[in-house]
Amino acid sequence: MEVFRSIKDIKEHLSQLKKEKHSIGFVPTMGALHEGHLSLVSNAKQENSKVVVSIFVNPTQFNREEDLLKYPNREEEDLKMLNEVGCNIVFIPTKEGIYPSGVNTYTTFSFGSLEQIMEGKYRKGHFHGVALIVSKLFHIIQPDTAYFGQKDLQQYLIIKSLVNDLSFPLTLRCCSTVREESGLALSSRNLRLTNQERKVASNIYKQLTLAKNNILEKPETFKKPKSINTLKKSIINSLKQLETPVIVEYIEFFNLEKMELCQTISKPISVAICIAAIVNEVRLIDNLFIGDKII
Ligand code: AMP
């Protein structure tokens, strides 16, 4: 496994690999890796002859300075894990390399209605930062296929529109969310939770699963906005009443076909139930597909 920190060096290396007709799979990350990230690497390995993983804690996608400062740095462990799963190339650029003119760019990204909701609504400027870094990384790496996790569903949808709108010549894959046995979605932020908080946090997934089953069992009921609202309220209340309260920031149903929030559910169901919730200052997100997923 080779590690590159210089943009010039990795570009030279990759251009040689491309001359040798290697296919390049790319997994962008912010480090503090876990099995969720590694599953993206495994997917990339199955479909490509070389896999590149980037590790870069991107300052432009953090709307709270505090979150950026608290973001874990575990480079040594990350490299060990990547080596073990057979990653070929790791790219760890510097902030100066990625943002030579500073983080305030003239170019700004906006994604219309897609970023007025959920993560976009609660994390102003987040998707601008995501699109900026992903565009830069796509230009540097020029992958054949790039791999993202369903856990960050809205991010995936934003990147999908970025790739379509700007004609990036690559294929995107959305890989399933990897969970702890309890159901809690793996996240680098889980490192900030105590064991007890992690246990409590697994109720997020439990509530999403209950809601999903409820809808699939009696889909007719959810043709009315009232039923969706009652369901949302019951999830919010159940999570608030736990021994450590889980405070819901948003819970939304997103129609994957129409690409918008929905207040009712009708057949054919192609909806994701999406949640952001805070457990003792740690903000967690998760989502589940209901019905036939179409992404
Ligand atoms: P991050 O390092 O948090 O920016 O995540 C890098 C990539 O890993 C993103 O595409 C995430 O969606 C994906 N990812 C994070 N957690 C998980 C998980 N539990 N299962 C699958 N993919 C994940």
PDB file of C-alpha atoms and ligand atoms in Angstrom:
ATOM      1  CA  MET A   1       0.000   0.000   0.000  1.00  0.00           C
ATOM      2  CA  GLU A   2       1.385   3.387  -0.966  1.00  0.00           C
ATOM      3  CA  VAL A   3       0.653   6.631   0.859  1.00  0.00           C
ATOM      4  CA  PHE A   4       0.724   9.959  -0.982  1.00  0.00           C
ATOM      5  CA  ARG A   5       0.485  13.412   0.545  1.00  0.00           C
ATOM      6  CA  SER A   6       1.403  15.437  -2.526  1.00  0.00           C
ATOM      7  CA  ILE A   7      -1.180  16.049  -5.248  1.00  0.00           C
ATOM      8  CA  LYS A   8       1.515  16.128  -7.932  1.00  0.00           C
ATOM      9  CA  ASP A   9       2.934  12.750  -6.872  1.00  0.00           C
ATOM     10  CA  ILE A  10      -0.393  10.921  -6.713  1.00  0.00           C
ATOM     11  CA  LYS A  11      -1.447  12.321 -10.077  1.00  0.00           C
ATOM     12  CA  GLU A  12       1.773  11.060 -11.670  1.00  0.00           C
ATOM     13  CA  HIS A  13       1.335   7.648 -10.073  1.00  0.00           C
ATOM     14  CA  LEU A  14      -2.300   7.348 -11.158  1.00  0.00           C
ATOM     15  CA  SER A  15      -1.578   8.454 -14.701  1.00  0.00           C
ATOM     16  CA  GLN A  16       0.958   5.612 -14.947  1.00  0.00           C
ATOM     17  CA  LEU A  17      -1.631   3.134 -13.615  1.00  0.00           C
ATOM     18  CA  LYS A  18      -4.161   4.368 -16.170  1.00  0.00           C
ATOM     19  CA  LYS A  19      -1.626   3.870 -18.967  1.00  0.00           C
ATOM     20  CA  GLU A  20      -1.366   0.291 -17.718  1.00  0.00           C
ATOM     21  CA  LYS A  21      -5.162   0.055 -18.108  1.00  0.00           C
ATOM     22  CA  HIS A  22      -5.948  -0.288 -14.420  1.00  0.00           C
ATOM     23  CA  SER A  23      -9.449   0.619 -13.316  1.00  0.00           C
ATOM     24  CA  ILE A  24      -9.557   2.952 -10.335  1.00  0.00           C
ATOM     25  CA  GLY A  25     -12.106   2.683  -7.525  1.00  0.00           C
ATOM     26  CA  PHE A  26     -12.188   5.631  -5.156  1.00  0.00           C
ATOM     27  CA  VAL A  27     -13.448   5.943  -1.572  1.00  0.00           C
ATOM     28  CA  PRO A  28     -13.330   9.468  -0.111  1.00  0.00           C
ATOM     29  CA  THR A  29     -13.297   9.587   3.717  1.00  0.00           C
ATOM     30  CA  MET A  30     -12.485  11.876   6.615  1.00  0.00           C
ATOM     31  CA  GLY A  31     -10.600   9.133   8.488  1.00  0.00           C
ATOM     32  CA  ALA A  32     -11.294   7.579  11.910  1.00  0.00           C
ATOM     33  CA  LEU A  33     -12.183   4.551   9.844  1.00  0.00           C
ATOM     34  CA  HIS A  34     -14.559   1.756  10.828  1.00  0.00           C
ATOM     35  CA  GLU A  35     -16.207  -1.247   9.191  1.00  0.00           C
ATOM     36  CA  GLY A  36     -18.588   1.063   7.318  1.00  0.00           C
ATOM     37  CA  HIS A  37     -15.702   2.696   5.462  1.00  0.00           C
ATOM     38  CA  LEU A  38     -14.042  -0.687   4.970  1.00  0.00           C
ATOM     39  CA  SER A  39     -17.186  -2.073   3.333  1.00  0.00           C
ATOM     40  CA  LEU A  40     -16.882   0.669   0.708  1.00  0.00           C
ATOM     41  CA  VAL A  41     -13.253  -0.392   0.154  1.00  0.00           C
ATOM     42  CA  SER A  42     -14.363  -4.028  -0.246  1.00  0.00           C
ATOM     43  CA  ASN A  43     -16.991  -3.026  -2.784  1.00  0.00           C
ATOM     44  CA  ALA A  44     -14.362  -0.985  -4.645  1.00  0.00           C
ATOM     45  CA  LYS A  45     -11.930  -3.896  -4.613  1.00  0.00           C
ATOM     46  CA  GLN A  46     -14.484  -6.208  -6.171  1.00  0.00           C
ATOM     47  CA  GLU A  47     -15.019  -3.912  -9.119  1.00  0.00           C
ATOM     48  CA  ASN A  48     -11.591  -2.350  -9.761  1.00  0.00           C
ATOM     49  CA  SER A  49      -7.966  -3.390 -10.145  1.00  0.00           C
ATOM     50  CA  LYS A  50      -6.751  -0.519  -7.914  1.00  0.00           C
ATOM     51  CA  VAL A  51      -8.441   1.138  -4.948  1.00  0.00           C
ATOM     52  CA  VAL A  52      -7.654   4.652  -3.734  1.00  0.00           C
ATOM     53  CA  VAL A  53      -8.879   5.882  -0.335  1.00  0.00           C
ATOM     54  CA  SER A  54      -8.533   9.533   0.602  1.00  0.00           C
ATOM     55  CA  ILE A  55      -8.381  10.760   4.192  1.00  0.00           C
ATOM     56  CA  PHE A  56      -9.043  14.460   4.570  1.00  0.00           C
ATOM     57  CA  VAL A  57     -11.014  16.240   7.272  1.00  0.00           C
ATOM     58  CA  ASN A  58     -12.528  18.846   5.005  1.00  0.00           C
ATOM     59  CA  PRO A  59     -12.862  22.195   6.814  1.00  0.00           C
ATOM     60  CA  THR A  60     -15.356  23.671   4.334  1.00  0.00           C
ATOM     61  CA  GLN A  61     -18.107  21.175   5.142  1.00  0.00           C
ATOM     62  CA  PHE A  62     -18.201  21.907   8.880  1.00  0.00           C
ATOM     63  CA  ASN A  63     -20.656  24.593   9.853  1.00  0.00           C
ATOM     64  CA  ARG A  64     -19.538  24.386  13.496  1.00  0.00           C
ATOM     65  CA  GLU A  65     -15.874  25.062  14.223  1.00  0.00           C
ATOM     66  CA  GLU A  66     -16.237  22.935  17.366  1.00  0.00           C
ATOM     67  CA  ASP A  67     -17.175  19.826  15.334  1.00  0.00           C
ATOM     68  CA  LEU A  68     -14.136  20.290  13.129  1.00  0.00           C
ATOM     69  CA  LEU A  69     -11.822  20.652  16.141  1.00  0.00           C
ATOM     70  CA  LYS A  70     -13.326  17.575  17.820  1.00  0.00           C
ATOM     71  CA  TYR A  71     -13.061  15.398  14.708  1.00  0.00           C
ATOM     72  CA  PRO A  72     -10.903  12.376  15.616  1.00  0.00           C
ATOM     73  CA  ASN A  73      -7.501  11.944  13.980  1.00  0.00           C
ATOM     74  CA  ARG A  74      -6.377   8.309  13.928  1.00  0.00           C
ATOM     75  CA  GLU A  75      -4.074   8.167  10.974  1.00  0.00           C
ATOM     76  CA  GLU A  76      -1.898   5.343  12.232  1.00  0.00           C
ATOM     77  CA  GLU A  77      -4.858   3.039  12.968  1.00  0.00           C
ATOM     78  CA  ASP A  78      -6.516   4.041   9.690  1.00  0.00           C
ATOM     79  CA  LEU A  79      -3.451   3.086   7.652  1.00  0.00           C
ATOM     80  CA  LYS A  80      -3.218  -0.257   9.436  1.00  0.00           C
ATOM     81  CA  MET A  81      -6.870  -1.046   8.716  1.00  0.00           C
ATOM     82  CA  LEU A  82      -6.574  -0.023   5.075  1.00  0.00           C
ATOM     83  CA  ASN A  83      -3.473  -2.128   4.612  1.00  0.00           C
ATOM     84  CA  GLU A  84      -5.263  -5.141   6.090  1.00  0.00           C
ATOM     85  CA  VAL A  85      -8.221  -4.869   3.698  1.00  0.00           C
ATOM     86  CA  GLY A  86      -5.937  -4.596   0.683  1.00  0.00           C
ATOM     87  CA  CYS A  87      -6.319  -0.933  -0.218  1.00  0.00           C
ATOM     88  CA  ASN A  88      -3.659  -0.022  -2.814  1.00  0.00           C
ATOM     89  CA  ILE A  89      -3.254   3.740  -2.453  1.00  0.00           C
ATOM     90  CA  VAL A  90      -4.015   6.188   0.359  1.00  0.00           C
ATOM     91  CA  PHE A  91      -4.171   9.897  -0.357  1.00  0.00           C
ATOM     92  CA  ILE A  92      -3.720  12.187   2.662  1.00  0.00           C
ATOM     93  CA  PRO A  93      -3.486  15.698   1.282  1.00  0.00           C
ATOM     94  CA  THR A  94      -2.682  18.781   3.349  1.00  0.00           C
ATOM     95  CA  LYS A  95      -5.152  21.621   3.841  1.00  0.00           C
ATOM     96  CA  GLU A  96      -2.760  23.924   1.956  1.00  0.00           C
ATOM     97  CA  GLY A  97      -2.525  21.449  -0.932  1.00  0.00           C
ATOM     98  CA  ILE A  98      -6.303  21.238  -1.297  1.00  0.00           C
ATOM     99  CA  TYR A  99      -7.050  24.902  -0.570  1.00  0.00           C
ATOM    100  CA  PRO A 100      -3.955  26.798  -1.806  1.00  0.00           C
ATOM    101  CA  SER A 101      -5.904  30.083  -1.935  1.00  0.00           C
ATOM    102  CA  GLY A 102      -7.684  29.516   1.392  1.00  0.00           C
ATOM    103  CA  VAL A 103     -11.049  27.981   2.176  1.00  0.00           C
ATOM    104  CA  ASN A 104     -13.120  30.944   0.978  1.00  0.00           C
ATOM    105  CA  THR A 105     -13.638  30.189  -2.678  1.00  0.00           C
ATOM    106  CA  TYR A 106     -15.320  32.306  -5.361  1.00  0.00           C
ATOM    107  CA  THR A 107     -17.078  29.189  -6.615  1.00  0.00           C
ATOM    108  CA  THR A 108     -20.092  28.197  -4.569  1.00  0.00           C
ATOM    109  CA  PHE A 109     -22.379  25.237  -4.968  1.00  0.00           C
ATOM    110  CA  SER A 110     -26.079  25.204  -4.316  1.00  0.00           C
ATOM    111  CA  PHE A 111     -28.447  22.339  -4.903  1.00  0.00           C
ATOM    112  CA  GLY A 112     -31.817  24.055  -4.895  1.00  0.00           C
ATOM    113  CA  SER A 113     -34.640  22.254  -3.131  1.00  0.00           C
ATOM    114  CA  LEU A 114     -32.392  19.300  -2.335  1.00  0.00           C
ATOM    115  CA  GLU A 115     -30.364  21.342   0.097  1.00  0.00           C
ATOM    116  CA  GLN A 116     -33.199  23.302   1.707  1.00  0.00           C
ATOM    117  CA  ILE A 117     -34.207  20.218   3.692  1.00  0.00           C
ATOM    118  CA  MET A 118     -32.769  17.873   6.329  1.00  0.00           C
ATOM    119  CA  GLU A 119     -28.956  18.131   6.526  1.00  0.00           C
ATOM    120  CA  GLY A 120     -28.944  21.168   4.221  1.00  0.00           C
ATOM    121  CA  LYS A 121     -31.442  22.974   6.426  1.00  0.00           C
ATOM    122  CA  TYR A 122     -29.659  22.242   9.704  1.00  0.00           C
ATOM    123  CA  ARG A 123     -26.067  22.490   8.468  1.00  0.00           C
ATOM    124  CA  LYS A 124     -25.871  25.662   6.399  1.00  0.00           C
ATOM    125  CA  GLY A 125     -23.158  25.531   3.749  1.00  0.00           C
ATOM    126  CA  HIS A 126     -22.416  21.861   4.464  1.00  0.00           C
ATOM    127  CA  PHE A 127     -23.207  20.630   0.964  1.00  0.00           C
ATOM    128  CA  HIS A 128     -21.255  23.463  -0.649  1.00  0.00           C
ATOM    129  CA  GLY A 129     -18.218  22.156   1.254  1.00  0.00           C
ATOM    130  CA  VAL A 130     -18.989  18.547   0.325  1.00  0.00           C
ATOM    131  CA  ALA A 131     -19.381  19.385  -3.368  1.00  0.00           C
ATOM    132  CA  LEU A 132     -16.203  21.475  -3.342  1.00  0.00           C
ATOM    133  CA  ILE A 133     -14.016  18.744  -1.840  1.00  0.00           C
ATOM    134  CA  VAL A 134     -15.594  15.930  -3.844  1.00  0.00           C
ATOM    135  CA  SER A 135     -15.109  17.889  -7.092  1.00  0.00           C
ATOM    136  CA  LYS A 136     -11.478  18.575  -6.246  1.00  0.00           C
ATOM    137  CA  LEU A 137     -10.863  14.921  -5.335  1.00  0.00           C
ATOM    138  CA  PHE A 138     -12.600  13.668  -8.487  1.00  0.00           C
ATOM    139  CA  HIS A 139     -10.339  15.946 -10.580  1.00  0.00           C
ATOM    140  CA  ILE A 140      -7.210  14.741  -8.798  1.00  0.00           C
ATOM    141  CA  ILE A 141      -8.006  11.004  -8.717  1.00  0.00           C
ATOM    142  CA  GLN A 142     -10.136  10.707 -11.892  1.00  0.00           C
ATOM    143  CA  PRO A 143     -11.681   7.432 -10.718  1.00  0.00           C
ATOM    144  CA  ASP A 144     -13.740   5.075 -12.842  1.00  0.00           C
ATOM    145  CA  THR A 145     -16.104   4.457  -9.934  1.00  0.00           C
ATOM    146  CA  ALA A 146     -16.559   6.278  -6.620  1.00  0.00           C
ATOM    147  CA  TYR A 147     -18.149   4.682  -3.550  1.00  0.00           C
ATOM    148  CA  PHE A 148     -20.341   6.371  -0.954  1.00  0.00           C
ATOM    149  CA  GLY A 149     -22.437   5.114   1.954  1.00  0.00           C
ATOM    150  CA  GLN A 150     -26.218   5.069   2.195  1.00  0.00           C
ATOM    151  CA  LYS A 151     -25.818   6.311   5.762  1.00  0.00           C
ATOM    152  CA  ASP A 152     -25.255   9.779   4.288  1.00  0.00           C
ATOM    153  CA  LEU A 153     -28.144   9.430   1.863  1.00  0.00           C
ATOM    154  CA  GLN A 154     -28.680  13.120   1.158  1.00  0.00           C
ATOM    155  CA  GLN A 155     -24.943  13.538   0.552  1.00  0.00           C
ATOM    156  CA  TYR A 156     -25.103  10.702  -1.975  1.00  0.00           C
ATOM    157  CA  LEU A 157     -28.051  12.318  -3.756  1.00  0.00           C
ATOM    158  CA  ILE A 158     -26.261  15.681  -3.832  1.00  0.00           C
ATOM    159  CA  ILE A 159     -23.122  14.075  -5.275  1.00  0.00           C
ATOM    160  CA  LYS A 160     -25.243  12.231  -7.813  1.00  0.00           C
ATOM    161  CA  SER A 161     -26.662  15.536  -9.051  1.00  0.00           C
ATOM    162  CA  LEU A 162     -23.175  17.103  -9.013  1.00  0.00           C
ATOM    163  CA  VAL A 163     -21.845  14.275 -11.197  1.00  0.00           C
ATOM    164  CA  ASN A 164     -24.811  14.530 -13.586  1.00  0.00           C
ATOM    165  CA  ASP A 165     -24.883  18.313 -13.775  1.00  0.00           C
ATOM    166  CA  LEU A 166     -21.122  18.732 -14.288  1.00  0.00           C
ATOM    167  CA  SER A 167     -20.646  15.595 -16.417  1.00  0.00           C
ATOM    168  CA  PHE A 168     -17.970  13.972 -14.297  1.00  0.00           C
ATOM    169  CA  PRO A 169     -16.947  10.880 -16.307  1.00  0.00           C
ATOM    170  CA  LEU A 170     -17.419   8.325 -13.562  1.00  0.00           C
ATOM    171  CA  THR A 171     -19.912   5.907 -12.054  1.00  0.00           C
ATOM    172  CA  LEU A 172     -21.275   6.259  -8.516  1.00  0.00           C
ATOM    173  CA  ARG A 173     -22.166   3.482  -6.133  1.00  0.00           C
ATOM    174  CA  CYS A 174     -24.255   3.781  -2.992  1.00  0.00           C
ATOM    175  CA  CYS A 175     -23.324   1.033  -0.502  1.00  0.00           C
ATOM    176  CA  SER A 176     -25.568  -0.226   2.336  1.00  0.00           C
ATOM    177  CA  THR A 177     -25.154   1.100   5.858  1.00  0.00           C
ATOM    178  CA  VAL A 178     -23.027  -1.069   8.138  1.00  0.00           C
ATOM    179  CA  ARG A 179     -24.390  -1.329  11.685  1.00  0.00           C
ATOM    180  CA  GLU A 180     -23.359  -2.531  15.103  1.00  0.00           C
ATOM    181  CA  GLU A 181     -25.166  -5.657  16.257  1.00  0.00           C
ATOM    182  CA  SER A 182     -27.520  -3.371  18.196  1.00  0.00           C
ATOM    183  CA  GLY A 183     -28.510  -1.674  14.932  1.00  0.00           C
ATOM    184  CA  LEU A 184     -26.635   1.565  15.591  1.00  0.00           C
ATOM    185  CA  ALA A 185     -25.156   2.804  12.313  1.00  0.00           C
ATOM    186  CA  LEU A 186     -21.359   2.869  12.496  1.00  0.00           C
ATOM    187  CA  SER A 187     -20.032   6.414  12.528  1.00  0.00           C
ATOM    188  CA  SER A 188     -16.738   8.063  13.443  1.00  0.00           C
ATOM    189  CA  ARG A 189     -18.800  10.150  15.856  1.00  0.00           C
ATOM    190  CA  ASN A 190     -19.732   7.029  17.874  1.00  0.00           C
ATOM    191  CA  LEU A 191     -16.225   7.282  19.344  1.00  0.00           C
ATOM    192  CA  ARG A 192     -17.543  10.222  21.349  1.00  0.00           C
ATOM    193  CA  LEU A 193     -20.305   8.132  22.963  1.00  0.00           C
ATOM    194  CA  THR A 194     -19.989   6.091  26.160  1.00  0.00           C
ATOM    195  CA  ASN A 195     -21.100   2.445  26.043  1.00  0.00           C
ATOM    196  CA  GLN A 196     -24.337   3.399  27.753  1.00  0.00           C
ATOM    197  CA  GLU A 197     -24.968   6.212  25.241  1.00  0.00           C
ATOM    198  CA  ARG A 198     -24.274   3.861  22.348  1.00  0.00           C
ATOM    199  CA  LYS A 199     -26.863   1.467  23.720  1.00  0.00           C
ATOM    200  CA  VAL A 200     -29.369   4.285  24.019  1.00  0.00           C
ATOM    201  CA  ALA A 201     -28.479   5.512  20.517  1.00  0.00           C
ATOM    202  CA  SER A 202     -29.362   2.108  19.044  1.00  0.00           C
ATOM    203  CA  ASN A 203     -33.007   3.072  19.667  1.00  0.00           C
ATOM    204  CA  ILE A 204     -32.751   5.381  16.657  1.00  0.00           C
ATOM    205  CA  TYR A 205     -32.505   2.360  14.364  1.00  0.00           C
ATOM    206  CA  LYS A 206     -35.128   0.473  16.392  1.00  0.00           C
ATOM    207  CA  GLN A 207     -37.610   3.318  15.952  1.00  0.00           C
ATOM    208  CA  LEU A 208     -36.892   3.588  12.213  1.00  0.00           C
ATOM    209  CA  THR A 209     -37.441  -0.151  11.857  1.00  0.00           C
ATOM    210  CA  LEU A 210     -40.717  -0.003  13.783  1.00  0.00           C
ATOM    211  CA  ALA A 211     -41.910   2.836  11.555  1.00  0.00           C
ATOM    212  CA  LYS A 212     -40.886   0.967   8.414  1.00  0.00           C
ATOM    213  CA  ASN A 213     -42.717  -2.204   9.488  1.00  0.00           C
ATOM    214  CA  ASN A 214     -45.745  -0.189  10.488  1.00  0.00           C
ATOM    215  CA  ILE A 215     -45.913   1.403   7.040  1.00  0.00           C
ATOM    216  CA  LEU A 216     -45.318  -1.829   5.141  1.00  0.00           C
ATOM    217  CA  GLU A 217     -47.987  -3.638   7.189  1.00  0.00           C
ATOM    218  CA  LYS A 218     -50.675  -0.986   6.731  1.00  0.00           C
ATOM    219  CA  PRO A 219     -49.668   1.188   3.785  1.00  0.00           C
ATOM    220  CA  GLU A 220     -53.269   2.395   3.255  1.00  0.00           C
ATOM    221  CA  THR A 221     -53.192   4.211   6.614  1.00  0.00           C
ATOM    222  CA  PHE A 222     -50.341   6.436   5.508  1.00  0.00           C
ATOM    223  CA  LYS A 223     -52.185   7.996   2.599  1.00  0.00           C
ATOM    224  CA  LYS A 224     -53.171  10.688   5.117  1.00  0.00           C
ATOM    225  CA  PRO A 225     -50.711  13.303   6.398  1.00  0.00           C
ATOM    226  CA  LYS A 226     -52.225  12.901   9.870  1.00  0.00           C
ATOM    227  CA  SER A 227     -50.905   9.337  10.169  1.00  0.00           C
ATOM    228  CA  ILE A 228     -47.381  10.349   9.139  1.00  0.00           C
ATOM    229  CA  ASN A 229     -47.415  13.184  11.671  1.00  0.00           C
ATOM    230  CA  THR A 230     -48.641  10.882  14.437  1.00  0.00           C
ATOM    231  CA  LEU A 231     -45.900   8.402  13.580  1.00  0.00           C
ATOM    232  CA  LYS A 232     -43.236  11.134  13.646  1.00  0.00           C
ATOM    233  CA  LYS A 233     -44.483  12.427  17.002  1.00  0.00           C
ATOM    234  CA  SER A 234     -44.472   8.949  18.514  1.00  0.00           C
ATOM    235  CA  ILE A 235     -40.837   8.417  17.399  1.00  0.00           C
ATOM    236  CA  ILE A 236     -39.786  11.825  18.767  1.00  0.00           C
ATOM    237  CA  ASN A 237     -41.469  11.097  22.126  1.00  0.00           C
ATOM    238  CA  SER A 238     -40.144   7.554  22.487  1.00  0.00           C
ATOM    239  CA  LEU A 239     -36.580   8.748  21.879  1.00  0.00           C
ATOM    240  CA  LYS A 240     -36.925  11.726  24.227  1.00  0.00           C
ATOM    241  CA  GLN A 241     -38.045   9.484  27.091  1.00  0.00           C
ATOM    242  CA  LEU A 242     -34.990   7.207  27.148  1.00  0.00           C
ATOM    243  CA  GLU A 243     -32.643   7.183  30.179  1.00  0.00           C
ATOM    244  CA  THR A 244     -30.330   9.476  28.222  1.00  0.00           C
ATOM    245  CA  PRO A 245     -32.688  11.531  26.059  1.00  0.00           C
ATOM    246  CA  VAL A 246     -32.221  11.235  22.312  1.00  0.00           C
ATOM    247  CA  ILE A 247     -33.320  14.578  20.942  1.00  0.00           C
ATOM    248  CA  VAL A 248     -34.623  14.450  17.384  1.00  0.00           C
ATOM    249  CA  GLU A 249     -33.489  17.365  15.219  1.00  0.00           C
ATOM    250  CA  TYR A 250     -35.549  16.221  12.244  1.00  0.00           C
ATOM    251  CA  ILE A 251     -37.391  13.135  11.118  1.00  0.00           C
ATOM    252  CA  GLU A 252     -38.595  13.166   7.533  1.00  0.00           C
ATOM    253  CA  PHE A 253     -39.987  10.917   4.864  1.00  0.00           C
ATOM    254  CA  PHE A 254     -38.240  11.487   1.527  1.00  0.00           C
ATOM    255  CA  ASN A 255     -39.777  10.302  -1.730  1.00  0.00           C
ATOM    256  CA  LEU A 256     -36.863   8.852  -3.699  1.00  0.00           C
ATOM    257  CA  GLU A 257     -38.732   8.973  -6.972  1.00  0.00           C
ATOM    258  CA  LYS A 258     -39.886  12.578  -6.760  1.00  0.00           C
ATOM    259  CA  MET A 259     -36.751  13.607  -4.828  1.00  0.00           C
ATOM    260  CA  GLU A 260     -38.714  15.585  -2.285  1.00  0.00           C
ATOM    261  CA  LEU A 261     -40.107  15.287   1.231  1.00  0.00           C
ATOM    262  CA  CYS A 262     -43.500  13.639   1.421  1.00  0.00           C
ATOM    263  CA  GLN A 263     -46.384  14.072   3.870  1.00  0.00           C
ATOM    264  CA  THR A 264     -48.230  10.984   2.641  1.00  0.00           C
ATOM    265  CA  ILE A 265     -47.164   7.597   1.360  1.00  0.00           C
ATOM    266  CA  SER A 266     -48.794   5.824  -1.536  1.00  0.00           C
ATOM    267  CA  LYS A 267     -47.929   2.815  -3.666  1.00  0.00           C
ATOM    268  CA  PRO A 268     -45.506   2.021  -5.213  1.00  0.00           C
ATOM    269  CA  ILE A 269     -43.618   2.950  -2.080  1.00  0.00           C
ATOM    270  CA  SER A 270     -40.138   4.292  -2.679  1.00  0.00           C
ATOM    271  CA  VAL A 271     -39.415   6.322   0.388  1.00  0.00           C
ATOM    272  CA  ALA A 272     -36.531   6.818   2.799  1.00  0.00           C
ATOM    273  CA  ILE A 273     -37.185   7.649   6.416  1.00  0.00           C
ATOM    274  CA  CYS A 274     -34.386   9.976   7.502  1.00  0.00           C
ATOM    275  CA  ILE A 275     -33.434  11.147  10.967  1.00  0.00           C
ATOM    276  CA  ALA A 276     -30.906  13.353  12.743  1.00  0.00           C
ATOM    277  CA  ALA A 277     -30.791  13.088  16.534  1.00  0.00           C
ATOM    278  CA  ILE A 278     -28.533  14.271  19.299  1.00  0.00           C
ATOM    279  CA  VAL A 279     -27.279  12.066  22.133  1.00  0.00           C
ATOM    280  CA  ASN A 280     -25.380  14.056  24.731  1.00  0.00           C
ATOM    281  CA  GLU A 281     -24.156  16.645  22.199  1.00  0.00           C
ATOM    282  CA  VAL A 282     -23.219  14.030  19.599  1.00  0.00           C
ATOM    283  CA  ARG A 283     -25.257  14.454  16.434  1.00  0.00           C
ATOM    284  CA  LEU A 284     -26.109  11.189  14.668  1.00  0.00           C
ATOM    285  CA  ILE A 285     -27.880  10.576  11.376  1.00  0.00           C
ATOM    286  CA  ASP A 286     -29.479   7.471   9.936  1.00  0.00           C
ATOM    287  CA  ASN A 287     -32.037   6.416   7.338  1.00  0.00           C
ATOM    288  CA  LEU A 288     -33.887   3.358   6.081  1.00  0.00           C
ATOM    289  CA  PHE A 289     -35.403   2.623   2.701  1.00  0.00           C
ATOM    290  CA  ILE A 290     -39.051   1.651   2.678  1.00  0.00           C
ATOM    291  CA  GLY A 291     -40.316  -0.196  -0.373  1.00  0.00           C
ATOM    292  CA  ASP A 292     -38.371  -0.645  -3.576  1.00  0.00           C
ATOM    293  CA  LYS A 293     -35.303   1.495  -3.456  1.00  0.00           C
ATOM    294  CA  ILE A 294     -34.505   3.176  -6.747  1.00  0.00           C
ATOM    295  CA  ILE A 295     -31.128   4.734  -6.195  1.00  0.00           C
TER     296      ILE A 295
HETATM  297  P1  AMP B   1     -16.942  10.052   6.373  1.00  0.00           P
HETATM  298  O1  AMP B   1     -15.545   9.623   6.709  1.00  0.00           O
HETATM  299  O2  AMP B   1     -17.849  10.123   7.540  1.00  0.00           O
HETATM  300  O3  AMP B   1     -16.964  11.283   5.500  1.00  0.00           O
HETATM  301  O4  AMP B   1     -17.541   8.891   5.478  1.00  0.00           O
HETATM  302  C1  AMP B   1     -16.905   8.465   4.309  1.00  0.00           C
HETATM  303  C2  AMP B   1     -17.827   7.551   3.543  1.00  0.00           C
HETATM  304  O5  AMP B   1     -18.149   6.426   4.348  1.00  0.00           O
HETATM  305  C3  AMP B   1     -19.166   8.239   3.189  1.00  0.00           C
HETATM  306  O6  AMP B   1     -19.524   7.862   1.862  1.00  0.00           O
HETATM  307  C4  AMP B   1     -20.118   7.662   4.199  1.00  0.00           C
HETATM  308  O7  AMP B   1     -21.455   7.611   3.752  1.00  0.00           O
HETATM  309  C5  AMP B   1     -19.558   6.247   4.358  1.00  0.00           C
HETATM  310  N1  AMP B   1     -19.996   5.672   5.623  1.00  0.00           N
HETATM  311  C6  AMP B   1     -19.907   6.228   6.863  1.00  0.00           C
HETATM  312  N2  AMP B   1     -20.476   5.421   7.778  1.00  0.00           N
HETATM  313  C7  AMP B   1     -20.934   4.334   7.111  1.00  0.00           C
HETATM  314  C8  AMP B   1     -21.620   3.148   7.506  1.00  0.00           C
HETATM  315  N3  AMP B   1     -21.963   2.902   8.755  1.00  0.00           N
HETATM  316  N4  AMP B   1     -21.936   2.245   6.544  1.00  0.00           N
HETATM  317  C9  AMP B   1     -21.605   2.476   5.241  1.00  0.00           C
HETATM  318  N5  AMP B   1     -20.955   3.564   4.815  1.00  0.00           N
HETATM  319  C10 AMP B   1     -20.625   4.487   5.727  1.00  0.00           C
END
